[in-house]
Backbone as numpy.savetxt, mean C-alpha at the origin, in Angstrom:
# Nx Ny Nz CAx CAy CAz Cx Cy Cz
18.17 10.95 -14.44 16.77 10.86 -14.87 16.72 10.29 -16.28
15.79 9.37 -16.52 15.61 8.82 -17.85 14.18 9.06 -18.30
14.00 9.27 -19.61 12.68 9.53 -20.17 12.44 8.54 -21.30
11.26 7.92 -21.31 10.90 6.99 -22.37 9.48 7.25 -22.80
9.21 7.06 -24.08 7.86 7.24 -24.60 7.27 5.89 -24.96
6.10 5.58 -24.40 5.41 4.34 -24.72 4.36 4.62 -25.78
3.34 3.75 -25.86 2.28 3.89 -26.86 1.69 5.30 -26.83
1.09 5.67 -25.71 0.57 7.01 -25.56 1.03 7.61 -24.24
2.03 7.01 -23.67 2.48 7.43 -22.35 3.92 7.92 -22.39
4.17 8.98 -21.68 5.54 9.41 -21.44 5.91 8.98 -20.03
7.04 8.30 -19.91 7.49 7.79 -18.62 8.82 8.43 -18.25
8.85 9.00 -17.07 10.07 9.63 -16.55 10.47 8.91 -15.27
11.72 8.50 -15.19 12.22 7.81 -14.01 13.43 8.54 -13.45
13.60 8.44 -12.16 14.76 9.06 -11.55 14.75 8.89 -10.05
15.58 9.63 -9.38 15.60 9.65 -7.92 15.61 11.10 -7.45
15.09 11.31 -6.26 15.18 12.62 -5.62 15.89 12.44 -4.29
16.71 13.42 -3.90 17.37 13.30 -2.60 16.38 13.43 -1.45
16.58 12.61 -0.47 15.80 12.67 0.77 16.81 12.63 1.91
17.21 13.83 2.36 18.32 13.91 3.30 19.56 13.35 2.64
20.20 12.41 3.30 21.40 11.78 2.73 21.08 10.55 1.88
19.79 10.30 1.67 19.35 9.11 0.94 18.71 9.50 -0.40
18.23 8.49 -1.13 17.59 8.71 -2.42 16.26 7.97 -2.46
15.24 8.62 -2.99 13.93 8.01 -3.22 13.74 7.84 -4.72
13.52 6.61 -5.15 13.28 6.33 -6.56 11.83 6.63 -6.91
11.61 7.19 -8.10 10.25 7.50 -8.53 10.10 7.24 -10.03
8.86 7.13 -10.45 8.52 7.06 -11.88 7.25 7.87 -12.11
7.27 8.73 -13.10 6.09 9.51 -13.49 5.61 9.00 -14.84
4.34 8.60 -14.91 3.73 8.21 -16.18 2.74 9.30 -16.56
2.93 9.90 -17.73 2.07 10.99 -18.15 2.73 12.34 -17.91
1.95 13.38 -18.08 2.44 14.76 -18.03 1.97 15.44 -16.75
2.89 15.80 -15.89 2.53 16.46 -14.62 1.91 17.83 -14.84
2.07 18.39 -16.04 1.48 19.71 -16.33 0.22 19.59 -17.18
-0.43 18.42 -17.12 -1.59 18.15 -17.98 -2.83 18.93 -17.56
-2.85 19.43 -16.34 -4.02 20.14 -15.85 -4.81 19.35 -14.82
-4.63 18.03 -14.80 -5.24 17.20 -13.77 -4.23 16.95 -12.65
-4.70 16.80 -11.43 -3.76 16.50 -10.35 -3.11 15.15 -10.53
-1.87 15.03 -10.14 -1.16 13.76 -10.21 -1.73 12.79 -9.18
-1.82 11.52 -9.58 -2.21 10.46 -8.65 -0.92 9.83 -8.12
-0.64 10.04 -6.85 0.59 9.53 -6.24 0.27 8.21 -5.55
0.94 7.15 -5.98 0.65 5.79 -5.53 1.61 5.42 -4.40
1.05 5.12 -3.25 1.84 4.81 -2.05 1.66 3.33 -1.74
2.73 2.56 -1.91 2.63 1.10 -1.82 2.57 0.61 -0.37
2.31 -0.69 -0.27 2.17 -1.31 1.04 3.48 -1.85 1.57
3.33 -2.76 2.49 4.46 -3.37 3.18 4.24 -3.33 4.69
4.89 -2.38 5.35 5.96 -1.51 4.83 7.19 -2.34 4.43
7.90 -1.81 3.45 9.07 -2.51 2.96 8.85 -3.21 1.64
7.70 -2.99 1.01 7.46 -3.54 -0.32 7.97 -2.55 -1.35
7.49 -2.68 -2.60 7.90 -1.80 -3.68 6.69 -1.44 -4.53
6.92 -0.56 -5.49 5.84 -0.09 -6.36 5.38 -1.14 -7.37
6.19 -2.19 -7.59 5.99 -3.08 -8.75 4.57 -3.63 -8.86
4.00 -4.08 -7.74 2.70 -4.74 -7.80 1.56 -3.76 -8.11
1.86 -2.47 -8.09 0.88 -1.44 -8.42 1.15 -0.78 -9.77
2.03 -1.37 -10.57 2.43 -0.75 -11.83 1.26 -0.53 -12.79
0.27 -1.43 -12.75 -0.80 -1.29 -13.74 -1.67 -0.07 -13.51
-1.49 0.63 -12.39 -2.21 1.88 -12.18 -1.76 2.97 -13.14
-0.65 2.74 -13.83 -0.18 3.71 -14.83 -1.20 3.90 -15.94
-2.15 2.97 -16.07 -3.18 3.10 -17.11 -4.01 4.37 -16.93
-4.07 4.90 -15.73 -4.83 6.13 -15.48 -4.27 7.29 -16.30
-2.98 7.22 -16.63 -2.36 8.28 -17.43 -2.95 8.32 -18.84
-3.44 7.18 -19.32 -4.06 7.14 -20.64 -5.37 7.92 -20.66
-5.91 8.20 -19.49 -7.18 8.91 -19.36 -6.99 10.35 -18.85
-5.72 10.79 -18.79 -5.47 12.19 -18.47 -4.96 12.48 -17.08
-4.81 11.43 -16.23 -4.30 11.68 -14.89 -2.88 11.15 -14.78
-1.89 12.03 -14.65 -0.52 11.56 -14.49 -0.39 10.73 -13.21
0.45 9.72 -13.26 0.59 8.79 -12.14 2.04 8.79 -11.66
2.22 8.93 -10.36 3.54 8.89 -9.75 3.65 7.63 -8.90
4.59 6.77 -9.25 4.97 5.64 -8.40 6.29 5.96 -7.72
6.50 5.40 -6.55 7.82 5.52 -5.92 8.04 4.34 -5.00
9.30 4.05 -4.74 9.69 3.03 -3.78 10.06 3.71 -2.47
9.40 3.31 -1.42 9.71 3.91 -0.13 11.12 3.51 0.31
11.73 4.36 1.08 13.09 4.16 1.56 13.25 2.76 2.15
14.36 2.12 1.79 14.66 0.81 2.34 14.48 -0.34 1.38
13.89 -0.06 0.19 13.69 -1.17 -0.74 13.57 -0.66 -2.17
13.49 -1.61 -3.12 13.34 -1.27 -4.53 14.50 -0.42 -5.02
14.17 0.62 -5.76 15.19 1.49 -6.33 15.68 2.57 -5.38
15.08 2.67 -4.20 15.49 3.67 -3.21 16.64 3.11 -2.36
17.21 3.96 -1.55 18.35 3.57 -0.74 17.99 2.44 0.22
18.80 1.38 0.20 18.64 0.27 1.14 19.52 0.53 2.36
18.99 0.22 3.52 19.73 0.45 4.77 19.59 -0.77 5.68
20.17 -1.90 5.28 19.98 -3.14 6.04 20.57 -3.11 7.45
21.45 -2.15 7.71 22.04 -2.09 9.05 21.24 -1.27 10.05
20.18 -0.61 9.60 19.41 0.23 10.50 18.43 -0.60 11.33
18.33 -0.23 12.62 17.45 -0.94 13.53 16.03 -0.43 13.49
15.18 -1.07 14.27 13.75 -0.76 14.25 13.45 0.69 14.64
14.32 1.29 15.46 14.07 2.65 15.91 14.19 3.66 14.76
14.86 3.28 13.68 15.02 4.17 12.53 13.77 4.21 11.66
13.11 3.05 11.55 11.98 2.90 10.62 10.69 3.31 11.32
10.30 4.56 11.15 9.14 5.09 11.84 8.11 5.63 10.85
6.90 5.78 11.32 5.84 6.40 10.51 6.26 7.81 10.10
6.84 8.56 11.02 7.25 9.93 10.71 8.28 9.97 9.60
9.17 8.98 9.55 10.16 8.91 8.48 9.48 8.83 7.12
8.48 7.96 7.01 7.83 7.76 5.72 6.86 8.90 5.39
6.31 9.56 6.38 5.54 10.78 6.13 6.45 11.87 5.58
7.63 12.00 6.16 8.58 13.01 5.69 9.06 12.70 4.28
9.25 11.42 3.98 9.68 11.05 2.63 8.61 11.40 1.60
7.34 11.15 1.94 6.25 11.50 1.03 6.19 13.00 0.81
6.27 13.78 1.87 6.26 15.24 1.75 7.42 15.71 0.86
8.58 15.12 1.07 9.75 15.49 0.29 9.55 15.19 -1.19
8.98 14.03 -1.50 8.73 13.66 -2.89 7.78 14.64 -3.56
6.69 14.99 -2.87 5.72 15.93 -3.43 6.37 17.27 -3.74
7.22 17.71 -2.84 7.91 19.00 -3.02 8.92 18.92 -4.16
9.73 17.86 -4.19 10.77 17.72 -5.20 10.19 17.60 -6.61
9.02 16.98 -6.72 8.38 16.84 -8.04 7.51 18.04 -8.37
7.43 18.98 -7.46 6.68 20.22 -7.66 5.18 19.95 -7.88
4.63 19.03 -7.10 3.20 18.73 -7.21 2.49 18.89 -5.86
3.17 19.47 -4.89 2.60 19.57 -3.55 1.36 20.47 -3.49
1.13 21.25 -4.55 -0.03 22.14 -4.55 -1.22 21.56 -5.32
-1.07 20.31 -5.84 -2.18 19.75 -6.63 -1.94 18.25 -6.84
-2.48 17.42 -5.97 -2.24 15.98 -6.08 -3.36 15.19 -5.40
-3.45 13.93 -5.78 -4.36 12.96 -5.18 -3.51 11.81 -4.66
-3.84 11.28 -3.51 -3.09 10.17 -2.95 -3.88 8.87 -3.06
-3.19 7.81 -3.49 -3.72 6.45 -3.48 -2.81 5.63 -2.58
-3.32 5.15 -1.47 -2.51 4.36 -0.55 -3.07 2.95 -0.43
-2.22 1.95 -0.64 -2.67 0.56 -0.61 -2.06 -0.16 0.59
-2.89 -0.87 1.36 -2.47 -1.62 2.54 -1.79 -0.68 3.55
-0.55 -0.94 3.95 0.15 -0.02 4.86 0.15 1.39 4.29
0.23 1.51 2.97 0.19 2.83 2.35 -1.11 3.56 2.62
-2.20 2.81 2.83 -3.48 3.43 3.15 -3.47 4.14 4.49
-2.86 3.51 5.48 -2.74 4.16 6.79 -1.85 5.40 6.68
-0.77 5.27 5.90 0.17 6.37 5.76 -0.50 7.59 5.12
-1.27 7.36 4.04 -1.90 8.51 3.38 -3.04 9.08 4.22
-3.68 8.24 5.04 -4.72 8.76 5.93 -4.12 9.72 6.95
-2.98 9.34 7.51 -2.31 10.22 8.47 -1.88 11.51 7.78
-1.33 11.40 6.58 -0.94 12.58 5.81 -2.14 13.49 5.58
-3.24 12.91 5.14 -4.43 13.71 4.82 -5.01 14.39 6.04
-4.89 13.76 7.20 -5.45 14.33 8.43 -4.76 15.62 8.83
-3.57 15.86 8.29 -2.83 17.09 8.59 -3.28 18.25 7.71
-4.27 17.98 6.84 -4.92 19.00 6.00 -3.94 19.72 5.07
-3.12 18.99 4.31 -2.22 19.66 3.35 -3.03 20.41 2.31
-2.62 21.62 1.99 -3.41 22.51 1.13 -3.57 21.97 -0.28
-2.59 21.23 -0.79 -2.64 20.79 -2.18 -3.34 19.46 -2.41
-3.75 18.78 -1.35 -4.39 17.48 -1.50 -5.81 17.65 -2.01
-6.11 17.02 -3.15 -7.42 17.16 -3.79 -8.33 15.96 -3.56
-7.76 14.81 -3.26 -8.57 13.62 -3.07 -7.73 12.51 -2.46
-8.42 11.48 -1.98 -7.75 10.41 -1.23 -8.42 9.08 -1.56
-7.61 8.07 -1.87 -8.10 6.71 -2.04 -7.35 5.82 -1.06
-8.10 5.13 -0.22 -7.53 4.21 0.77 -7.95 2.81 0.37
-6.99 1.99 -0.04 -7.29 0.69 -0.61 -6.75 -0.44 0.27
-7.65 -1.36 0.66 -7.23 -2.61 1.31 -6.38 -2.36 2.55
-6.79 -1.39 3.34 -6.00 -0.98 4.49 -6.80 -1.11 5.78
-6.22 -1.66 6.83 -6.88 -1.62 8.12 -6.74 -0.23 8.73
-7.67 0.14 9.58 -7.57 1.44 10.25 -6.61 1.37 11.44
-6.31 0.16 11.88 -5.32 -0.01 12.95 -4.78 -1.42 12.94
-3.59 -1.60 13.46 -3.02 -2.94 13.54 -3.63 -3.77 14.66
-4.07 -3.19 15.77 -4.83 -4.02 16.73 -6.08 -4.63 16.10
-6.81 -3.85 15.28 -7.96 -4.41 14.57 -7.51 -5.51 13.61
-6.42 -5.26 12.92 -5.86 -6.22 11.97 -5.56 -7.54 12.68
-4.87 -7.47 13.81 -4.50 -8.68 14.54 -5.72 -9.42 15.06
-6.72 -8.68 15.48 -7.97 -9.29 15.93 -8.60 -10.11 14.81
-8.62 -9.55 13.61 -9.21 -10.24 12.47 -8.32 -11.36 11.92
-7.01 -11.23 12.10 -6.12 -12.31 11.67 -6.45 -13.60 12.41
-6.80 -13.50 13.68 -7.17 -14.69 14.45 -8.40 -15.35 13.84
-9.35 -14.55 13.40 -10.56 -15.08 12.78 -10.22 -15.80 11.47
-9.44 -15.16 10.62 -9.10 -15.74 9.32 -8.22 -16.98 9.47
-7.30 -16.94 10.40 -6.40 -18.09 10.60 -7.17 -19.31 11.08
-8.19 -19.10 11.89 -8.98 -20.21 12.41 -9.76 -20.92 11.30
-9.93 -20.23 10.17 -10.69 -20.80 9.05 -9.80 -21.50 8.02
-8.50 -21.54 8.24 -7.58 -22.19 7.32 -7.76 -23.71 7.38
-7.29 -24.43 6.37 -7.42 -25.89 6.37 -6.83 -26.51 7.64
-7.36 -27.66 8.04 -6.90 -28.31 9.28 -5.39 -28.47 9.33
-4.82 -28.10 10.46 -3.39 -28.28 10.69 -2.53 -27.10 10.29
-3.03 -26.23 9.40 -2.20 -25.13 8.91 -1.89 -24.13 10.03
-2.92 -23.67 10.72 -2.69 -22.68 11.77 -1.86 -23.26 12.91
-2.06 -24.55 13.18 -1.27 -25.19 14.23 0.21 -25.17 13.88
0.51 -25.40 12.60 1.91 -25.34 12.15 2.46 -23.93 12.29
1.66 -22.95 11.88 2.09 -21.55 11.99 2.34 -21.17 13.45
1.40 -21.52 14.31 1.52 -21.17 15.72 2.74 -21.83 16.37
3.02 -23.05 15.97 4.16 -23.76 16.55 5.46 -23.04 16.22
5.61 -22.61 14.98 6.84 -21.92 14.58 6.90 -20.52 15.17
5.76 -19.85 15.28 5.75 -18.51 15.89 6.16 -18.58 17.35
5.69 -19.60 18.04 6.06 -19.76 19.46 7.54 -20.11 19.62
8.05 -20.87 18.66 9.45 -21.32 18.76 10.43 -20.31 18.18
9.90 -19.26 17.51 10.78 -18.29 16.88 11.46 -18.81 15.64
10.81 -19.78 14.96 11.39 -20.37 13.76 10.58 -20.01 12.51
10.17 -18.76 12.46 9.36 -18.31 11.31 10.18 -18.18 10.03
11.48 -18.39 10.12 12.31 -18.37 8.93 12.47 -19.76 8.32
11.75 -20.74 8.85 11.87 -22.11 8.38 11.07 -22.33 7.10
11.46 -23.33 6.34 10.76 -23.67 5.10 9.33 -24.13 5.39
9.14 -24.85 6.49 7.80 -25.33 6.83 6.86 -24.17 7.12
7.33 -23.16 7.82 6.50 -21.98 8.10 6.17 -21.27 6.79
7.17 -21.13 5.93 6.97 -20.45 4.65 5.90 -21.17 3.83
5.97 -22.47 3.79 4.99 -23.24 3.02 3.60 -23.16 3.64
3.54 -23.10 4.96 2.24 -23.04 5.65 1.58 -21.67 5.47
2.35 -20.66 5.11 1.78 -19.35 4.83 0.91 -19.38 3.58
1.20 -20.33 2.67 0.58 -20.36 1.37 -0.94 -20.30 1.36
-1.63 -21.16 2.13 -3.09 -21.14 2.09 -3.69 -19.79 2.48
-3.08 -19.10 3.42 -3.57 -17.78 3.82 -3.40 -16.78 2.67
-2.22 -16.75 2.09 -1.94 -15.80 1.00 -2.85 -16.08 -0.20
-3.08 -17.36 -0.50 -3.91 -17.71 -1.64 -5.38 -17.34 -1.44
-5.83 -17.33 -0.19 -7.22 -16.98 0.10 -7.42 -15.48 0.26
-6.47 -14.81 0.93 -6.73 -13.45 1.42 -5.79 -12.37 0.90
-4.76 -12.74 0.13 -3.84 -11.74 -0.40 -3.97 -11.64 -1.92
-3.83 -12.77 -2.61 -3.99 -12.77 -4.07 -4.59 -14.10 -4.49
-5.80 -14.06 -5.04 -6.52 -15.26 -5.40 -6.24 -15.73 -6.83
-5.39 -14.99 -7.54 -5.04 -15.38 -8.91 -3.98 -16.46 -8.90
-4.12 -17.40 -9.84 -3.14 -18.47 -10.03 -2.69 -18.47 -11.48
-1.42 -18.38 -11.78 -0.35 -18.05 -10.84 -0.41 -16.58 -10.44
0.38 -16.21 -9.46 0.44 -14.80 -9.08 0.94 -13.98 -10.27
0.35 -12.79 -10.50 0.85 -11.92 -11.56 2.32 -11.56 -11.36
3.00 -11.35 -12.47 4.44 -11.07 -12.38 4.73 -9.82 -11.56
3.88 -8.79 -11.68 4.12 -7.56 -10.92 4.06 -7.82 -9.42
3.11 -8.67 -9.00 3.02 -8.98 -7.57 4.21 -9.84 -7.14
4.58 -10.80 -7.97 5.75 -11.61 -7.63 7.00 -10.74 -7.47
7.12 -9.72 -8.32 8.29 -8.84 -8.25 8.39 -8.17 -6.90
7.28 -7.62 -6.42 7.29 -6.97 -5.11 7.51 -7.98 -3.99
6.88 -9.15 -4.11 7.02 -10.18 -3.08 8.48 -10.57 -2.91
9.17 -10.75 -4.02 10.57 -11.17 -3.92 11.50 -10.01 -3.55
11.09 -8.79 -3.83 11.87 -7.65 -3.33 11.88 -7.65 -1.80
10.71 -7.90 -1.21 10.64 -7.98 0.25 11.46 -9.16 0.76
11.34 -10.28 0.08 12.07 -11.49 0.48 13.58 -11.25 0.43
14.05 -10.50 -0.59 15.48 -10.27 -0.76 16.04 -9.26 0.23
15.20 -8.30 0.66 15.64 -7.34 1.68 14.45 -7.05 2.60
14.27 -7.89 3.64 13.11 -7.74 4.52 13.34 -6.78 5.69
14.37 -5.95 5.61 14.73 -5.09 6.74 13.54 -4.31 7.28
12.86 -3.57 6.41 11.77 -2.70 6.85 10.56 -3.54 7.26
10.26 -4.54 6.45 9.08 -5.39 6.72 9.21 -6.08 8.08
10.36 -6.67 8.34 10.55 -7.36 9.61 10.52 -6.39 10.79
11.10 -5.20 10.61 11.18 -4.24 11.71 9.81 -3.67 12.07
9.01 -3.32 11.07 7.75 -2.63 11.32 6.56 -3.57 11.37
6.59 -4.63 10.55 5.47 -5.56 10.49 5.78 -6.85 11.25
6.63 -7.66 10.68 6.95 -8.95 11.27 7.22 -9.96 10.18
7.22 -11.26 10.48 7.59 -12.27 9.50 6.53 -12.60 8.47
5.28 -12.20 8.69 4.22 -12.51 7.74 3.10 -11.50 7.88
2.15 -11.56 6.93 1.01 -10.66 6.97 0.19 -10.82 8.23
0.14 -12.02 8.75 -0.78 -12.33 9.85 -0.09 -12.47 11.20
1.22 -12.23 11.24 1.95 -12.30 12.51 2.71 -10.99 12.69
1.98 -9.96 13.11 2.54 -8.61 13.24 3.12 -8.44 14.64
4.44 -8.47 14.71 5.11 -8.32 16.00 6.11 -7.17 15.95
6.06 -6.38 14.85 6.97 -5.26 14.70 6.47 -4.00 15.38
7.08 -2.87 15.05 6.79 -1.62 15.74 5.40 -1.08 15.45
4.74 -1.59 14.41 3.40 -1.10 14.07 2.29 -1.83 14.83
2.61 -2.82 15.62 1.59 -3.72 16.17 0.53 -3.00 17.01
0.87 -1.85 17.58 -0.11 -1.11 18.40 -0.57 0.19 17.74
-0.21 0.39 16.47 -0.45 1.68 15.81 -1.69 1.67 14.96
-2.33 2.82 14.84 -3.49 2.96 13.98 -3.76 4.42 13.69
-4.78 4.68 12.87 -5.09 6.05 12.46 -6.53 6.46 12.80
-7.23 5.63 13.55 -8.64 5.93 13.85 -8.82 7.31 14.48
-7.87 7.70 15.31 -8.00 8.97 16.03 -8.00 10.18 15.12
-7.37 10.06 13.94 -7.23 11.24 13.07 -8.19 11.23 11.88
-8.95 10.17 11.70 -9.82 10.07 10.52 -10.86 11.19 10.44
-11.45 11.64 11.54 -12.42 12.74 11.43 -11.81 14.05 10.93
-10.48 14.15 10.94 -9.81 15.38 10.49 -9.58 15.42 8.99
-9.90 14.33 8.28 -9.69 14.29 6.83 -10.84 15.02 6.15
-10.50 16.01 5.35 -11.52 16.88 4.76 -11.80 16.59 3.29
-10.89 15.92 2.59 -11.07 15.73 1.15 -11.99 14.55 0.87
-12.64 14.54 -0.30 -13.46 13.38 -0.69 -12.60 12.12 -0.72
-13.08 11.06 -0.10 -12.27 9.85 0.08 -13.00 8.62 -0.46
-12.29 7.85 -1.27 -12.79 6.58 -1.76 -12.09 5.46 -1.00
-12.87 4.59 -0.40 -12.34 3.45 0.36 -12.61 2.18 -0.44
-11.57 1.37 -0.65 -11.69 0.15 -1.45 -11.27 -1.07 -0.63
-11.98 -2.18 -0.82 -11.54 -3.44 -0.23 -12.13 -4.59 -1.02
-11.57 -5.79 -0.83 -12.06 -6.99 -1.49 -12.91 -7.81 -0.55
-13.85 -8.55 -1.10 -14.72 -9.38 -0.28 -13.94 -10.42 0.49
-12.83 -10.89 -0.07 -12.02 -11.94 0.57 -10.72 -11.37 1.14
-10.69 -10.08 1.32 -9.49 -9.33 1.73 -9.03 -9.71 3.14
-7.70 -9.75 3.31 -7.18 -9.86 4.67 -7.52 -8.60 5.47
-7.70 -7.49 4.78 -8.25 -6.30 5.41 -9.78 -6.47 5.42
-10.27 -7.13 6.44 -11.69 -7.48 6.51 -12.55 -6.25 6.74
-13.87 -6.36 6.55 -14.75 -5.22 6.79 -14.59 -4.61 8.18
-14.33 -5.44 9.17 -14.14 -4.91 10.53 -12.97 -3.95 10.58
-11.91 -4.25 9.84 -10.71 -3.40 9.88 -10.85 -2.15 9.02
-11.72 -2.22 8.00 -11.87 -1.11 7.04 -12.98 -0.14 7.45
-13.99 -0.64 8.15 -15.18 0.16 8.45 -14.89 1.53 9.08
-13.90 1.67 9.98 -13.65 2.99 10.56 -13.41 4.09 9.53
-12.79 3.76 8.40 -12.58 4.77 7.36 -13.92 5.28 6.85
-14.83 4.35 6.56 -16.12 4.74 6.01 -16.97 5.48 7.02
-16.83 5.15 8.29 -17.68 5.75 9.32 -17.13 7.04 9.89
-15.81 7.20 9.90 -15.20 8.35 10.59 -14.73 9.46 9.66
-14.44 9.14 8.39 -14.06 10.19 7.45 -15.33 10.85 6.94
-15.48 12.15 7.09 -16.76 12.81 6.78 -17.24 12.61 5.35
-16.34 12.58 4.37 -16.76 12.51 2.96 -16.24 11.24 2.31
-16.52 10.10 2.94 -16.00 8.82 2.46 -17.09 7.99 1.78
-16.67 7.24 0.75 -17.52 6.26 0.09 -16.75 4.95 0.01
-17.42 3.83 0.31 -16.76 2.53 0.40 -17.23 1.63 -0.73
-16.30 1.09 -1.48 -16.58 0.20 -2.61 -15.92 -1.15 -2.34
-16.71 -2.23 -2.37 -16.19 -3.58 -2.14 -16.15 -4.35 -3.46
-15.02 -4.99 -3.73 -14.83 -5.80 -4.93 -15.14 -7.26 -4.58
-16.22 -7.78 -5.15 -16.76 -9.08 -4.73 -15.85 -10.25 -5.08
-15.05 -10.14 -6.11 -14.22 -11.26 -6.56 -12.74 -11.06 -6.23
-12.45 -10.21 -5.28 -11.06 -9.89 -4.95 -10.73 -10.18 -3.50
-9.45 -10.30 -3.25 -8.95 -10.32 -1.88 -8.20 -9.01 -1.63
-6.88 -9.05 -1.48 -6.13 -7.86 -1.08 -5.66 -7.01 -2.25
-5.85 -7.49 -3.49 -5.28 -6.80 -4.65 -6.32 -6.62 -5.76
-7.40 -5.89 -5.52 -8.43 -5.72 -6.55 -7.91 -5.13 -7.85
-6.88 -4.31 -7.78 -6.34 -3.72 -9.01 -5.75 -4.79 -9.93
-5.36 -5.94 -9.37 -4.87 -7.06 -10.17 -5.94 -8.13 -10.37
-6.78 -8.33 -9.37 -7.77 -9.39 -9.42 -9.01 -9.01 -10.23
-9.38 -7.74 -10.21 -10.50 -7.23 -11.01 -10.09 -5.92 -11.69
-9.10 -5.99 -12.58 -8.51 -4.76 -13.12 -9.48 -3.87 -13.88
-10.39 -4.45 -14.65 -11.31 -3.62 -15.43 -12.25 -2.85 -14.52
-12.82 -3.53 -13.54 -13.73 -2.83 -12.62 -12.96 -1.83 -11.78
-11.73 -2.18 -11.41 -10.91 -1.26 -10.63 -10.71 0.06 -11.36
-10.35 -0.01 -12.63 -10.13 1.20 -13.43 -11.44 1.97 -13.56
-12.54 1.26 -13.76 -13.84 1.91 -13.86 -14.19 2.68 -12.59
-13.95 2.07 -11.45 -14.25 2.72 -10.17 -13.33 3.93 -9.96
-12.05 3.77 -10.27 -11.11 4.87 -10.10 -11.45 6.04 -11.00
-11.74 5.75 -12.26 -12.07 6.84 -13.18 -13.37 7.51 -12.79
-14.32 6.75 -12.30 -15.56 7.36 -11.82 -15.30 8.35 -10.71
-14.42 7.96 -9.79 -14.05 8.85 -8.68 -13.33 10.09 -9.19
-12.37 9.90 -10.09 -11.58 11.02 -10.59 -12.42 11.99 -11.42
-13.29 11.45 -12.26 -14.06 12.28 -13.18 -15.21 13.02 -12.51
-15.70 12.50 -11.43 -16.83 13.13 -10.76 -16.38 14.18 -9.75
-15.19 14.71 -9.97 -14.69 15.74 -9.07 -14.41 15.20 -7.69
-14.35 13.84 -7.62 -14.03 13.17 -6.37 -15.08 13.50 -5.35
């Protein structure tokens, strides 16, 4: 474990055992401050915490922030030899539970789940954990069938020839080609991150996935819009009515998580409020950081 003091922030980094593996974490702020910790659950699956690092600013306002890398990438144990049957939703639910227990915050915490992390925290919250005080679901579809349905809509709107190139490589099984990679660009620039150039934090996570795509390929697939992994038929719509805590739902106007994919959270969670960021796509915390912090603090300060 290492401890560092920033301007007004105390940062603690380390790993906790998860069975025979290790989960990397970072705590910004004081877990004994009196406010529940905000636990940040990243997307992917198979990405890292890096692109969500700026959420540490919440610690400057009194809410300690916990980042972690889910098993399989970043600072946590990599397992490139494990097959798709190993990488399950239950595995990552168990890892989250283990982290909460190991950090001794399981009796008082708030979850922030982004993209795939949003589905994961929704499933966790539906189990009614006693210590969960609030829930933020950001840029997440309620199911992958809905996601795939909307991907067809968004892909059809890409510049002429782009989708045809993507479809050709998907049919041929050549999604690892340079041409496919380049053709992904217009979609990512419109619906994932509209900032030019991409922020360094987002690039860091993007290249972490690129360097070890084990989890991403197994559960998702070769790209955001071609989901052929184990999650392709999975969703959380069935459990949303069981979520009891106040829930903030976030999405961007240009988000790959379109309103059709997000609406079930707002309609099925009893105490949900939906906030749309007009100038954002999939990463409002990076694309509209000031408004993002304002919305988050409003939620936290109003007793959620």
